CSV table of N, CA, C and O in Angstrom, one decimal:
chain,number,residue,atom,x,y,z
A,146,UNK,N,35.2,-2.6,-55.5
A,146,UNK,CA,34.4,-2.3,-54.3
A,146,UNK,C,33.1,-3.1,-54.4
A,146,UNK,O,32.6,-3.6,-55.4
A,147,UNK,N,32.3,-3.2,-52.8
A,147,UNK,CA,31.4,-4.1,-53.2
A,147,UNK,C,30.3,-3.2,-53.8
A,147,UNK,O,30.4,-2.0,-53.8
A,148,UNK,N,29.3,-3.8,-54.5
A,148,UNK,CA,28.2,-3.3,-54.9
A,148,UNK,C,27.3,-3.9,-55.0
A,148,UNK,O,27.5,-4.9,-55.6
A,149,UNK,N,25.9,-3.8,-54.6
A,149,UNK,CA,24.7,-4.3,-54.8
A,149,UNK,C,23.8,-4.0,-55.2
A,149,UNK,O,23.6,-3.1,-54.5
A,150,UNK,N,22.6,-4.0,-56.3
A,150,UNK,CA,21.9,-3.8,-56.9
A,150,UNK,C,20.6,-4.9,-57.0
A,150,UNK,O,20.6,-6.0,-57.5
A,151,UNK,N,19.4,-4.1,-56.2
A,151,UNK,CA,18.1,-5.2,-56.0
A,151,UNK,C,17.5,-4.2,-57.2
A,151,UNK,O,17.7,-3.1,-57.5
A,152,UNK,N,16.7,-5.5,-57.7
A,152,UNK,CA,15.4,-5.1,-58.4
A,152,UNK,C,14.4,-5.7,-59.1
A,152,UNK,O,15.0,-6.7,-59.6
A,153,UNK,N,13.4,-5.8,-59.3
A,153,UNK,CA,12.3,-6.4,-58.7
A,153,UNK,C,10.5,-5.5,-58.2
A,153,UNK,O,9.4,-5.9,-58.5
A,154,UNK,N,10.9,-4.6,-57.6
A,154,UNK,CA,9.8,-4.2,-57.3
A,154,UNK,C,9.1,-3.3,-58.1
A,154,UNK,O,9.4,-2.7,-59.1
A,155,UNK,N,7.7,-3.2,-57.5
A,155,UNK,CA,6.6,-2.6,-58.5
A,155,UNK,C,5.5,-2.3,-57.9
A,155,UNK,O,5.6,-2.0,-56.7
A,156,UNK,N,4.2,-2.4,-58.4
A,156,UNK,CA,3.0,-1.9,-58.1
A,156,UNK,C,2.3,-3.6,-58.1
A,156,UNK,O,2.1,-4.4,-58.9
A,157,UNK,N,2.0,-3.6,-56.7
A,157,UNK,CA,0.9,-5.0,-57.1
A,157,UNK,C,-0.4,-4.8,-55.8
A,157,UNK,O,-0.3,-4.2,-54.8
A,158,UNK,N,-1.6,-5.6,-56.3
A,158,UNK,CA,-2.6,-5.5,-55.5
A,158,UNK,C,-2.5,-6.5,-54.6
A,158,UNK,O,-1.8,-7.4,-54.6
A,159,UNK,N,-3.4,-6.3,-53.6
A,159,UNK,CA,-3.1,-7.1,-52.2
A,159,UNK,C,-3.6,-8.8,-52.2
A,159,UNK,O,-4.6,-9.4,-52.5
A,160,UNK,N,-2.8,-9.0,-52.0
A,160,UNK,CA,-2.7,-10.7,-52.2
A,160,UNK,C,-1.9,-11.3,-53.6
A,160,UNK,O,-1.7,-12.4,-54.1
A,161,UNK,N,-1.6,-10.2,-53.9
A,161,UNK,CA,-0.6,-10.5,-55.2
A,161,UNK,C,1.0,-10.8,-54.7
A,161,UNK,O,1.4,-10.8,-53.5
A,162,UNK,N,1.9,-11.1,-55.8
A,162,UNK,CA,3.3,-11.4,-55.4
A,162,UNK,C,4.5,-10.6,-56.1
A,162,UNK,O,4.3,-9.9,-57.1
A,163,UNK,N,5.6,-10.6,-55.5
A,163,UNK,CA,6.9,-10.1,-56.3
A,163,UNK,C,8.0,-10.7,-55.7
A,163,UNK,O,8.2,-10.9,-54.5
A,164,UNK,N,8.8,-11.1,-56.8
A,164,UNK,CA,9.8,-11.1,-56.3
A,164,UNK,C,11.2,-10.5,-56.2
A,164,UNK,O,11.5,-10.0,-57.2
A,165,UNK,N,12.1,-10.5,-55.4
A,165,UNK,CA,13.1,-9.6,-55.8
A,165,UNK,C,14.8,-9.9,-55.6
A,165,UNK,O,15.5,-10.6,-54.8
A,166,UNK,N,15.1,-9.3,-56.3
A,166,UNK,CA,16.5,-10.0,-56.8
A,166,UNK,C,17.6,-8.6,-55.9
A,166,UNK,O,17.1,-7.5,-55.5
A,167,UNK,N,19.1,-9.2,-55.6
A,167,UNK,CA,19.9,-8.6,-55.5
A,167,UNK,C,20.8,-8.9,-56.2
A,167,UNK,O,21.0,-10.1,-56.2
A,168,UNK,N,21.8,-8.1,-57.3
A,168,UNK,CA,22.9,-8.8,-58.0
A,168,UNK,C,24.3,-8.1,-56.8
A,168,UNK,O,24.2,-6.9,-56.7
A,169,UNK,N,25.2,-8.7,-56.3
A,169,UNK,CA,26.0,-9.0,-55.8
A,169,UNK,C,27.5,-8.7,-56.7
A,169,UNK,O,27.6,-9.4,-57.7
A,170,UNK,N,28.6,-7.7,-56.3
A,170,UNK,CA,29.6,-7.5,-57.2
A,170,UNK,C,30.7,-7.4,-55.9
A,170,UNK,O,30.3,-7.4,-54.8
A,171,UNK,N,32.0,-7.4,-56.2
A,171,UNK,CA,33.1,-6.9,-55.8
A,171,UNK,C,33.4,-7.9,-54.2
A,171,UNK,O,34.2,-7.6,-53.4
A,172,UNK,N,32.5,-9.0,-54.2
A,172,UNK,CA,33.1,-9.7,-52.6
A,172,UNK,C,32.7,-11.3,-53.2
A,172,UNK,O,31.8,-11.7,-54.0
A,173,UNK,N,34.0,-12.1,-52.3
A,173,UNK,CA,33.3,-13.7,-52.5
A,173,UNK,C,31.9,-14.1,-51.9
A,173,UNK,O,31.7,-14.3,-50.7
A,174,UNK,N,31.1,-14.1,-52.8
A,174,UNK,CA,29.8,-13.9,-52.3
A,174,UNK,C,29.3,-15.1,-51.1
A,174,UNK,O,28.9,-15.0,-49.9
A,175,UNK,N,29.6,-16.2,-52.0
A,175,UNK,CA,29.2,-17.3,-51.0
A,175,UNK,C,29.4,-17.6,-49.5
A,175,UNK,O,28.8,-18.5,-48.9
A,176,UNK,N,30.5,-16.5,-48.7
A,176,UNK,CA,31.1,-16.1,-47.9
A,176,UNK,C,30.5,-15.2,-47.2
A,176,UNK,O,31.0,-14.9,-46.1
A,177,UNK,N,29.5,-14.6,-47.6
A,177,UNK,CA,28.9,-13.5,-46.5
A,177,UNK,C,27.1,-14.0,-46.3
A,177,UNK,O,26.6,-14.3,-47.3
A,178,UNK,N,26.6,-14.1,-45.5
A,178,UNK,CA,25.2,-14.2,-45.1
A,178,UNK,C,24.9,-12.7,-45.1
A,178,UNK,O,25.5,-11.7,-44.7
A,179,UNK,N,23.5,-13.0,-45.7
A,179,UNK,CA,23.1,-11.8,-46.6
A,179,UNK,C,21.1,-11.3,-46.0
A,179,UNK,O,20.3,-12.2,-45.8
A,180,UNK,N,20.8,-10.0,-45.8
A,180,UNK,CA,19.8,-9.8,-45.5
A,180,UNK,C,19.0,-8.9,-46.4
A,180,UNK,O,19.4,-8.3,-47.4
A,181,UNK,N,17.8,-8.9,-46.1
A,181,UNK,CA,16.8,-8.2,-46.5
A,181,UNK,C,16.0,-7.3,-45.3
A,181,UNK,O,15.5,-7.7,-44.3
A,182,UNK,N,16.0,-6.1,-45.7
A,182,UNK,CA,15.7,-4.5,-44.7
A,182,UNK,C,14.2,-3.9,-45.5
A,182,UNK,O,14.0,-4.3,-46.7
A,183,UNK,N,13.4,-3.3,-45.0
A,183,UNK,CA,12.5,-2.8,-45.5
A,183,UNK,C,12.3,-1.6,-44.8
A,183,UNK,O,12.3,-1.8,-43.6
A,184,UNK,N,12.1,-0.1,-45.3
A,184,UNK,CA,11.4,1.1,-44.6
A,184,UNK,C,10.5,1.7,-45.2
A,184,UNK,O,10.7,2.5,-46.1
A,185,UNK,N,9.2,1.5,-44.6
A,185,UNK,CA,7.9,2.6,-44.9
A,185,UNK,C,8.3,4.0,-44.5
A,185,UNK,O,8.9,4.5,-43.6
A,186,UNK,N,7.8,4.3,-45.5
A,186,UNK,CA,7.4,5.9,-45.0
A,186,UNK,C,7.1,6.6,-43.7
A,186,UNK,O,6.1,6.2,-43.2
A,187,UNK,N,7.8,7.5,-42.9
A,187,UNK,CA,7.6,7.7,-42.0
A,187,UNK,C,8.3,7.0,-40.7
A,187,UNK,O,8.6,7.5,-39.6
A,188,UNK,N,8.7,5.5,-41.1
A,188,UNK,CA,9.1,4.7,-40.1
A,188,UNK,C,10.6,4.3,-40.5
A,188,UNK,O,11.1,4.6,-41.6
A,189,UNK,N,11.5,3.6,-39.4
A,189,UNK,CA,12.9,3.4,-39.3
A,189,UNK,C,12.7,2.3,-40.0
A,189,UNK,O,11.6,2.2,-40.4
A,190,UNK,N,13.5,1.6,-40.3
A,190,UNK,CA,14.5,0.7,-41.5
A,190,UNK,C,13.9,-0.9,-40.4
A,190,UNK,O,14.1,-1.0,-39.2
A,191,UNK,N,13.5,-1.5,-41.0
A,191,UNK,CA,13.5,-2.9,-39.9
A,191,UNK,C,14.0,-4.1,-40.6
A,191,UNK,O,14.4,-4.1,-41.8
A,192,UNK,N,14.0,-5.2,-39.9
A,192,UNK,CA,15.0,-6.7,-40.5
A,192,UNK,C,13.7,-7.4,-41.3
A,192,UNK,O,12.6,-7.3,-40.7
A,193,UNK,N,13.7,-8.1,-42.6
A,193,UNK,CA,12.9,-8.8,-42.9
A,193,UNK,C,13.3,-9.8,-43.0
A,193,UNK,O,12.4,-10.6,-42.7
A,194,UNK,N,14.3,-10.4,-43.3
A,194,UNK,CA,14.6,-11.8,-43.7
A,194,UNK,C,16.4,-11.8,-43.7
A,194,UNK,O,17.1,-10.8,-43.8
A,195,UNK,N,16.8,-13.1,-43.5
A,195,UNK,CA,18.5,-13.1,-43.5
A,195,UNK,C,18.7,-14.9,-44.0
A,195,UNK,O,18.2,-15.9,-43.6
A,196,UNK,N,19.7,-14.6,-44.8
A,196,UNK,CA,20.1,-16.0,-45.0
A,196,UNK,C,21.9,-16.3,-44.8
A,196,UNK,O,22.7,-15.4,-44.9
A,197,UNK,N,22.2,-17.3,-44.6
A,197,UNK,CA,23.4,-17.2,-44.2
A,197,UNK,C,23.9,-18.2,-46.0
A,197,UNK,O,23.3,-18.7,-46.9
A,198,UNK,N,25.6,-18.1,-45.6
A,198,UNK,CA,26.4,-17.5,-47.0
A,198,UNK,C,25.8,-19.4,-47.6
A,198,UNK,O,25.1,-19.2,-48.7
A,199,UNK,N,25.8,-20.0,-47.4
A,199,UNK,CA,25.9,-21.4,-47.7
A,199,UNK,C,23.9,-21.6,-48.2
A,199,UNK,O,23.3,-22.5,-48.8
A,200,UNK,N,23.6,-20.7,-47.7
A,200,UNK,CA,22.0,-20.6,-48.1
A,200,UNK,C,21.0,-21.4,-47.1
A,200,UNK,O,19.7,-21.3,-46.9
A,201,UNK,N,22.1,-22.4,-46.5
A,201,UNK,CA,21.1,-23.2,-45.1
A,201,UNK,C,20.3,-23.0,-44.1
A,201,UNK,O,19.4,-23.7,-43.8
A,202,UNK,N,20.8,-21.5,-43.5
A,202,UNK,CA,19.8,-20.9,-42.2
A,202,UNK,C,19.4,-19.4,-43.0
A,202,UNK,O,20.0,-18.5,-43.6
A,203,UNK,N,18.2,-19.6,-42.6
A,203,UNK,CA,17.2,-18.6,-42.8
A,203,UNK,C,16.6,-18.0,-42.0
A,203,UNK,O,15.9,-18.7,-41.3
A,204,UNK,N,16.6,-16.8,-41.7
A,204,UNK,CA,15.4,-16.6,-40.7
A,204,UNK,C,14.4,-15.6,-41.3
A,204,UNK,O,14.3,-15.5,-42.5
A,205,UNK,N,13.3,-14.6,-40.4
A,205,UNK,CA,12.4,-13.8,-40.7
A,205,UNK,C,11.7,-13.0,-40.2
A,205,UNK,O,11.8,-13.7,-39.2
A,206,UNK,N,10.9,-12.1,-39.8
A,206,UNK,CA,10.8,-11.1,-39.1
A,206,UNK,C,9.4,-12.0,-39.1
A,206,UNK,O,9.0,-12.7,-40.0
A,207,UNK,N,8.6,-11.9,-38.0
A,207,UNK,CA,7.5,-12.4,-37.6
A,207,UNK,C,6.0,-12.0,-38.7
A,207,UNK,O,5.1,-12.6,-39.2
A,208,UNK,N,6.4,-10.6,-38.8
A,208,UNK,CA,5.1,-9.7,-40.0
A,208,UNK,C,5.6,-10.7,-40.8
A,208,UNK,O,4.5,-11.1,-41.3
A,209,UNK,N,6.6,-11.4,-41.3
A,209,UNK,CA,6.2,-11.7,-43.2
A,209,UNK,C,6.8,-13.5,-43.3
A,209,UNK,O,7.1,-14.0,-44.4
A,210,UNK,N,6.8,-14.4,-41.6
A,210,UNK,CA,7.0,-15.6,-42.2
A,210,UNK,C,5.6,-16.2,-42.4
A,210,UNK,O,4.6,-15.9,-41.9
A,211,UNK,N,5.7,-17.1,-43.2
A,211,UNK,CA,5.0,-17.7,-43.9
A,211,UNK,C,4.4,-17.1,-45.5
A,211,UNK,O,3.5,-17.6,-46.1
A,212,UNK,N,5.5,-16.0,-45.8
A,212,UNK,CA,4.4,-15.1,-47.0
A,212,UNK,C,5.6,-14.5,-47.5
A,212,UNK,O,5.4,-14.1,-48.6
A,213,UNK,N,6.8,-14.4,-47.1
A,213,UNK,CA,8.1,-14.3,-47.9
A,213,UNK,C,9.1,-15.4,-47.9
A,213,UNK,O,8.9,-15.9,-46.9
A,214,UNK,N,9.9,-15.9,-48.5
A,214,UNK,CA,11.0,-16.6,-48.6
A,214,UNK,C,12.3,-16.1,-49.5
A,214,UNK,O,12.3,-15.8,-50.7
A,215,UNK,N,13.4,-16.1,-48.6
A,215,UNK,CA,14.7,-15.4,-48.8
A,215,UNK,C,15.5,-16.9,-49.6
A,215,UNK,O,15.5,-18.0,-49.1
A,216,UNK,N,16.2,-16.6,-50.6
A,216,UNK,CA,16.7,-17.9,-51.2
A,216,UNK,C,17.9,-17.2,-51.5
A,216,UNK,O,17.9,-16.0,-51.3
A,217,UNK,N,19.6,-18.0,-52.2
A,217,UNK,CA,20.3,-17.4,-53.0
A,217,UNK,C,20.7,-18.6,-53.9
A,217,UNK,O,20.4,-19.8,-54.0
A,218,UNK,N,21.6,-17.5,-54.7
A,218,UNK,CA,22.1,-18.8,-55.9
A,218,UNK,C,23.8,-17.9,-55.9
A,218,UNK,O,24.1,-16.8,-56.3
A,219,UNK,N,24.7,-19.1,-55.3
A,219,UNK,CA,25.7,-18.3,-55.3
A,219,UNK,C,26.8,-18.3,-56.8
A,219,UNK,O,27.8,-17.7,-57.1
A,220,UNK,N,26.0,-19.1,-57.4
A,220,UNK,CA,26.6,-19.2,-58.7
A,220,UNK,C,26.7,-18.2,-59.4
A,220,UNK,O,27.7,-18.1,-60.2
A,221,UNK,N,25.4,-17.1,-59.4
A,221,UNK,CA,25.7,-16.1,-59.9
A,221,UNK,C,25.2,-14.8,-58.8
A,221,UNK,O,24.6,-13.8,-59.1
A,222,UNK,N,25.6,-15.0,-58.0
A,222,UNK,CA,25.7,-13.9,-56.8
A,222,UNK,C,24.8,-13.2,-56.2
A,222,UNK,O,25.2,-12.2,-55.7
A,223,UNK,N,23.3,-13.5,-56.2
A,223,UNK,CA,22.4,-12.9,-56.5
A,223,UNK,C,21.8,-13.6,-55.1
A,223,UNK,O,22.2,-14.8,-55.2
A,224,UNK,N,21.1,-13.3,-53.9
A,224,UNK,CA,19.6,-12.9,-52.9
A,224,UNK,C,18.3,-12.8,-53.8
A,224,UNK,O,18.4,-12.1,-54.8
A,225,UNK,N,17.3,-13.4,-53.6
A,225,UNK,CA,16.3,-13.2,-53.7
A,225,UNK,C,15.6,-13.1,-52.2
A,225,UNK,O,16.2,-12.9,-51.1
A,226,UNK,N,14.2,-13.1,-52.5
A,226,UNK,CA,13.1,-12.5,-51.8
A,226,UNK,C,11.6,-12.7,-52.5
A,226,UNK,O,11.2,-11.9,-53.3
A,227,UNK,N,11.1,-13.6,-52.3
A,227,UNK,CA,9.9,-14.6,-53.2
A,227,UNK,C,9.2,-13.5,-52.0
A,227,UNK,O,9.8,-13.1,-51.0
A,228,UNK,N,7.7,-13.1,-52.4
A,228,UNK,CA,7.0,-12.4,-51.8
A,228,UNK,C,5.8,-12.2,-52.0
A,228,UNK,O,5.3,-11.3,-52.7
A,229,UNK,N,5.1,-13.3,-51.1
A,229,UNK,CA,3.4,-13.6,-51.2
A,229,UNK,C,2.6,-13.3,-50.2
A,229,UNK,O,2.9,-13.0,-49.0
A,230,UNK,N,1.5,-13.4,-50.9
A,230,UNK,CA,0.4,-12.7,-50.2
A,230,UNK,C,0.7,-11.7,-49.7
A,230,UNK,O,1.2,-11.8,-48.5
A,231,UNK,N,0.7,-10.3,-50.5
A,231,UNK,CA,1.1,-9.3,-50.1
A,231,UNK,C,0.2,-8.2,-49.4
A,231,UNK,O,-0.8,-7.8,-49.9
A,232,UNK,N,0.5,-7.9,-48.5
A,232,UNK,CA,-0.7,-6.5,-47.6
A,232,UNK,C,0.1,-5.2,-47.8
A,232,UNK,O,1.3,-5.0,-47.7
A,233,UNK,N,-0.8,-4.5,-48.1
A,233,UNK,CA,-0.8,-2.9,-47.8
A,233,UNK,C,0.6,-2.8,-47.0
A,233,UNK,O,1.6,-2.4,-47.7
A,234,UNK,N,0.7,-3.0,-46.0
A,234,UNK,CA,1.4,-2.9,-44.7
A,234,UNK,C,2.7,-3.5,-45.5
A,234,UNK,O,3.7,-3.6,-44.8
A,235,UNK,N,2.8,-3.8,-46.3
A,235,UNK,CA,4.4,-4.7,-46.9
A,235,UNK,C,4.5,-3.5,-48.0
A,235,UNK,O,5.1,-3.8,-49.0
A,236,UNK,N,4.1,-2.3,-47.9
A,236,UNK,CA,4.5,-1.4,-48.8
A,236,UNK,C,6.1,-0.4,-48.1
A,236,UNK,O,6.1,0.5,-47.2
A,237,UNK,N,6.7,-0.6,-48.6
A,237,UNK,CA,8.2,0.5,-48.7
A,237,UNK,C,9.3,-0.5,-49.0
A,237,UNK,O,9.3,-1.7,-49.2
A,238,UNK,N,10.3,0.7,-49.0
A,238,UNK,CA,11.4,0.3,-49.7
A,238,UNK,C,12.2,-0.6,-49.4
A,238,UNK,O,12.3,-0.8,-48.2
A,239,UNK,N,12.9,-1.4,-50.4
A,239,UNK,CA,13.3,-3.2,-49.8
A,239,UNK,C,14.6,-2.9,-50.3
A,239,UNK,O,15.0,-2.5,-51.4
A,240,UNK,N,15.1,-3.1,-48.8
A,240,UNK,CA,16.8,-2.7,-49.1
A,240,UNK,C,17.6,-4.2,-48.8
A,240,UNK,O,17.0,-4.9,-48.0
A,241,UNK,N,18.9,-4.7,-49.4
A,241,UNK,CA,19.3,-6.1,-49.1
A,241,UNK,C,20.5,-5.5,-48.9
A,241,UNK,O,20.9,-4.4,-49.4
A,242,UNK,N,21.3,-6.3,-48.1
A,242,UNK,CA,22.8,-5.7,-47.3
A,242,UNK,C,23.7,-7.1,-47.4
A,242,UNK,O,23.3,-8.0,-48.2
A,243,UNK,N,24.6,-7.1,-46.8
A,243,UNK,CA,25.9,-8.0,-46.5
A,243,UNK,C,25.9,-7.6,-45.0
A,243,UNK,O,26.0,-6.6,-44.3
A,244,UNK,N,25.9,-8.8,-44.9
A,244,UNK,CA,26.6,-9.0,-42.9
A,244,UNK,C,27.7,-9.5,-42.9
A,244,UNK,O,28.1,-10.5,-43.5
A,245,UNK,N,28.5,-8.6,-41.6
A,245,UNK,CA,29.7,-8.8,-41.3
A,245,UNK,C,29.9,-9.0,-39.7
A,245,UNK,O,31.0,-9.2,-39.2
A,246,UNK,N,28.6,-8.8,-38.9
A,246,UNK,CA,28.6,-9.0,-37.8
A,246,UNK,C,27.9,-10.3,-37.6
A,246,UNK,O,27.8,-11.1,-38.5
A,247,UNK,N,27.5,-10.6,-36.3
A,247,UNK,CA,26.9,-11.7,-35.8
A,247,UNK,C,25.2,-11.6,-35.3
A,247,UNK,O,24.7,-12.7,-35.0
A,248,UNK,N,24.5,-10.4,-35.4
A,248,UNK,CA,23.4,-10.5,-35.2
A,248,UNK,C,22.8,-9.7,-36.2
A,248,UNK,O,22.9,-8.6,-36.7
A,249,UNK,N,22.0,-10.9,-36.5
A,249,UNK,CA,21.1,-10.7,-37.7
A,249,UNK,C,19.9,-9.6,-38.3
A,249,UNK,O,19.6,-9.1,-39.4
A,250,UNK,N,19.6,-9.5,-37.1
A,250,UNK,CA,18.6,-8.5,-37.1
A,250,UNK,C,19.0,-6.8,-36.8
A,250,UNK,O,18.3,-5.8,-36.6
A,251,UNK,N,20.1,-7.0,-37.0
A,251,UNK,CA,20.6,-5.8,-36.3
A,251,UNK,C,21.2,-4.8,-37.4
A,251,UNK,O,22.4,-4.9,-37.9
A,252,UNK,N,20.6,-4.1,-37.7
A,252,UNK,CA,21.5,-3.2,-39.5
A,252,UNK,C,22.8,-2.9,-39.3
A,252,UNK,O,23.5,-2.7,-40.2
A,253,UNK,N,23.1,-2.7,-37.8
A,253,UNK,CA,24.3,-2.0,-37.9
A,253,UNK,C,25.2,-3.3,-38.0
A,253,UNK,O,26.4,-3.2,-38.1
A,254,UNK,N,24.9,-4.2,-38.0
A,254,UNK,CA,25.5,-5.8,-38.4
A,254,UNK,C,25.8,-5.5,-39.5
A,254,UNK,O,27.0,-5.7,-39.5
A,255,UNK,N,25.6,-5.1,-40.8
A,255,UNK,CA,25.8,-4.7,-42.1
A,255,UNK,C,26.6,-4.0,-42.4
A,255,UNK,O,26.7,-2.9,-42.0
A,256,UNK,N,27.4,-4.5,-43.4
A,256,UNK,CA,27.9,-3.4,-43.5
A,256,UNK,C,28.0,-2.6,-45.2
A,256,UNK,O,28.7,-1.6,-45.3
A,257,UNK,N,27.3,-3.1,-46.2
A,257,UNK,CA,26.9,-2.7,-47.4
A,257,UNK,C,25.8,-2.7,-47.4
A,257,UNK,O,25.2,-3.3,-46.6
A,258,UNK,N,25.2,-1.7,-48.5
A,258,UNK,CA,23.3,-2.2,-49.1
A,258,UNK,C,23.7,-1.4,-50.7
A,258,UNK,O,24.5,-0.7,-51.4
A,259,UNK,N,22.5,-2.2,-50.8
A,259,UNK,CA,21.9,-1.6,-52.4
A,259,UNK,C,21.1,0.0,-52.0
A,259,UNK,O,20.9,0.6,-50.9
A,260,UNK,N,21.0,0.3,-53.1
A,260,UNK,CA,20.2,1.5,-53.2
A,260,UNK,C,18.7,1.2,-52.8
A,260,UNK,O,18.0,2.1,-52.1
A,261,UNK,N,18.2,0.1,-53.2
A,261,UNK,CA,16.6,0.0,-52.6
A,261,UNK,C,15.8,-0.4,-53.4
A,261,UNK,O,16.3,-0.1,-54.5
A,262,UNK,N,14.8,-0.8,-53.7
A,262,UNK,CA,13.7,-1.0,-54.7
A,262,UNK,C,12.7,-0.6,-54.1
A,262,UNK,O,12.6,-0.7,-52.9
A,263,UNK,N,11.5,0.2,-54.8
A,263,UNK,CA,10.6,0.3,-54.0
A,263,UNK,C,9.2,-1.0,-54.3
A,263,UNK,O,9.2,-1.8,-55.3
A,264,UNK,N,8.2,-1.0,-53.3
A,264,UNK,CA,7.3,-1.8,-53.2
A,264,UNK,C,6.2,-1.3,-52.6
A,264,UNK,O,6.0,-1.2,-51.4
A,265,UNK,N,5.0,-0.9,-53.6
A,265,UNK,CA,3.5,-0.5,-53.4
A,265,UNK,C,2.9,-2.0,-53.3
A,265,UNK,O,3.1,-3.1,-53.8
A,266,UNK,N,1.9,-1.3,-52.5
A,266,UNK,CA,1.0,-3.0,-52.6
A,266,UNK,C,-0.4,-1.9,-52.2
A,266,UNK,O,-0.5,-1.2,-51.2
A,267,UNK,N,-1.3,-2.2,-53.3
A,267,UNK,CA,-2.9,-1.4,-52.9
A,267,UNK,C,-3.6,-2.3,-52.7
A,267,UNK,O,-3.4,-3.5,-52.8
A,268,UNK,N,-4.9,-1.5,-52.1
A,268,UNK,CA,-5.8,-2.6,-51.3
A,268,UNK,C,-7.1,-2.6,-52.2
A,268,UNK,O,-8.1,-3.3,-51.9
């Protein structure tokens, strides 16, 4: 079965960095374009970043381009998520999925996730 496992996150101050990993099990990885989800507290689940299987198209949610970058290495199965200059506002949980639909931004496009990492960022 598939399985995914991010981790990576932690406690960092504002303008600091993290980055974060997903390890990837049970699908030909290189084959699926792959995203990154984030939910604060309080609020619904939104799109942060998506890369497709080959690693060439990238996209990004407006709040975090220029200050995250979504990479993979399909060699060993694994999404990252490089994550700079961090704000307050980039605090909650960073969930990464598999897409099996065609719109990127859309969760229900997904059809796996990881359990989540969490991500504090103080001011």
């Amino acid at each position: 079965q598939v399985q995914l496992v991010e981790s990576g996150g932690g406690l960092v101050q504002a303008g600091g960095s993290l980055r974060l990993s997903c390890a990837a099990s049970g699908l030909t990885f290189s084959n699926y374009a792959m995203g990154w989800f984030r939910q604060a507290p309080g609020k619904e689940r939104e799109f942060v970043a998506h890369i497709s299987g080959s690693g060439g198209i990238t996209s990004y949610a407006d709040s975090v381009k220029g200050r995250f970058t979504i990479s993979r290495d399909n060699a060993k199965n694994t999404v990252y998520l490089q994550m700079n200059s961090l704000k307050p506002e980039d605090t909650a949980v960073y969930y990464c999925a598999v897409r099996s639909g065609s719109r990127y931004r859309d969760q229900k496009e997904y059809d796996y996730w990881g359990q989540g990492t969490q991500v504090t960022v103080s001011s």
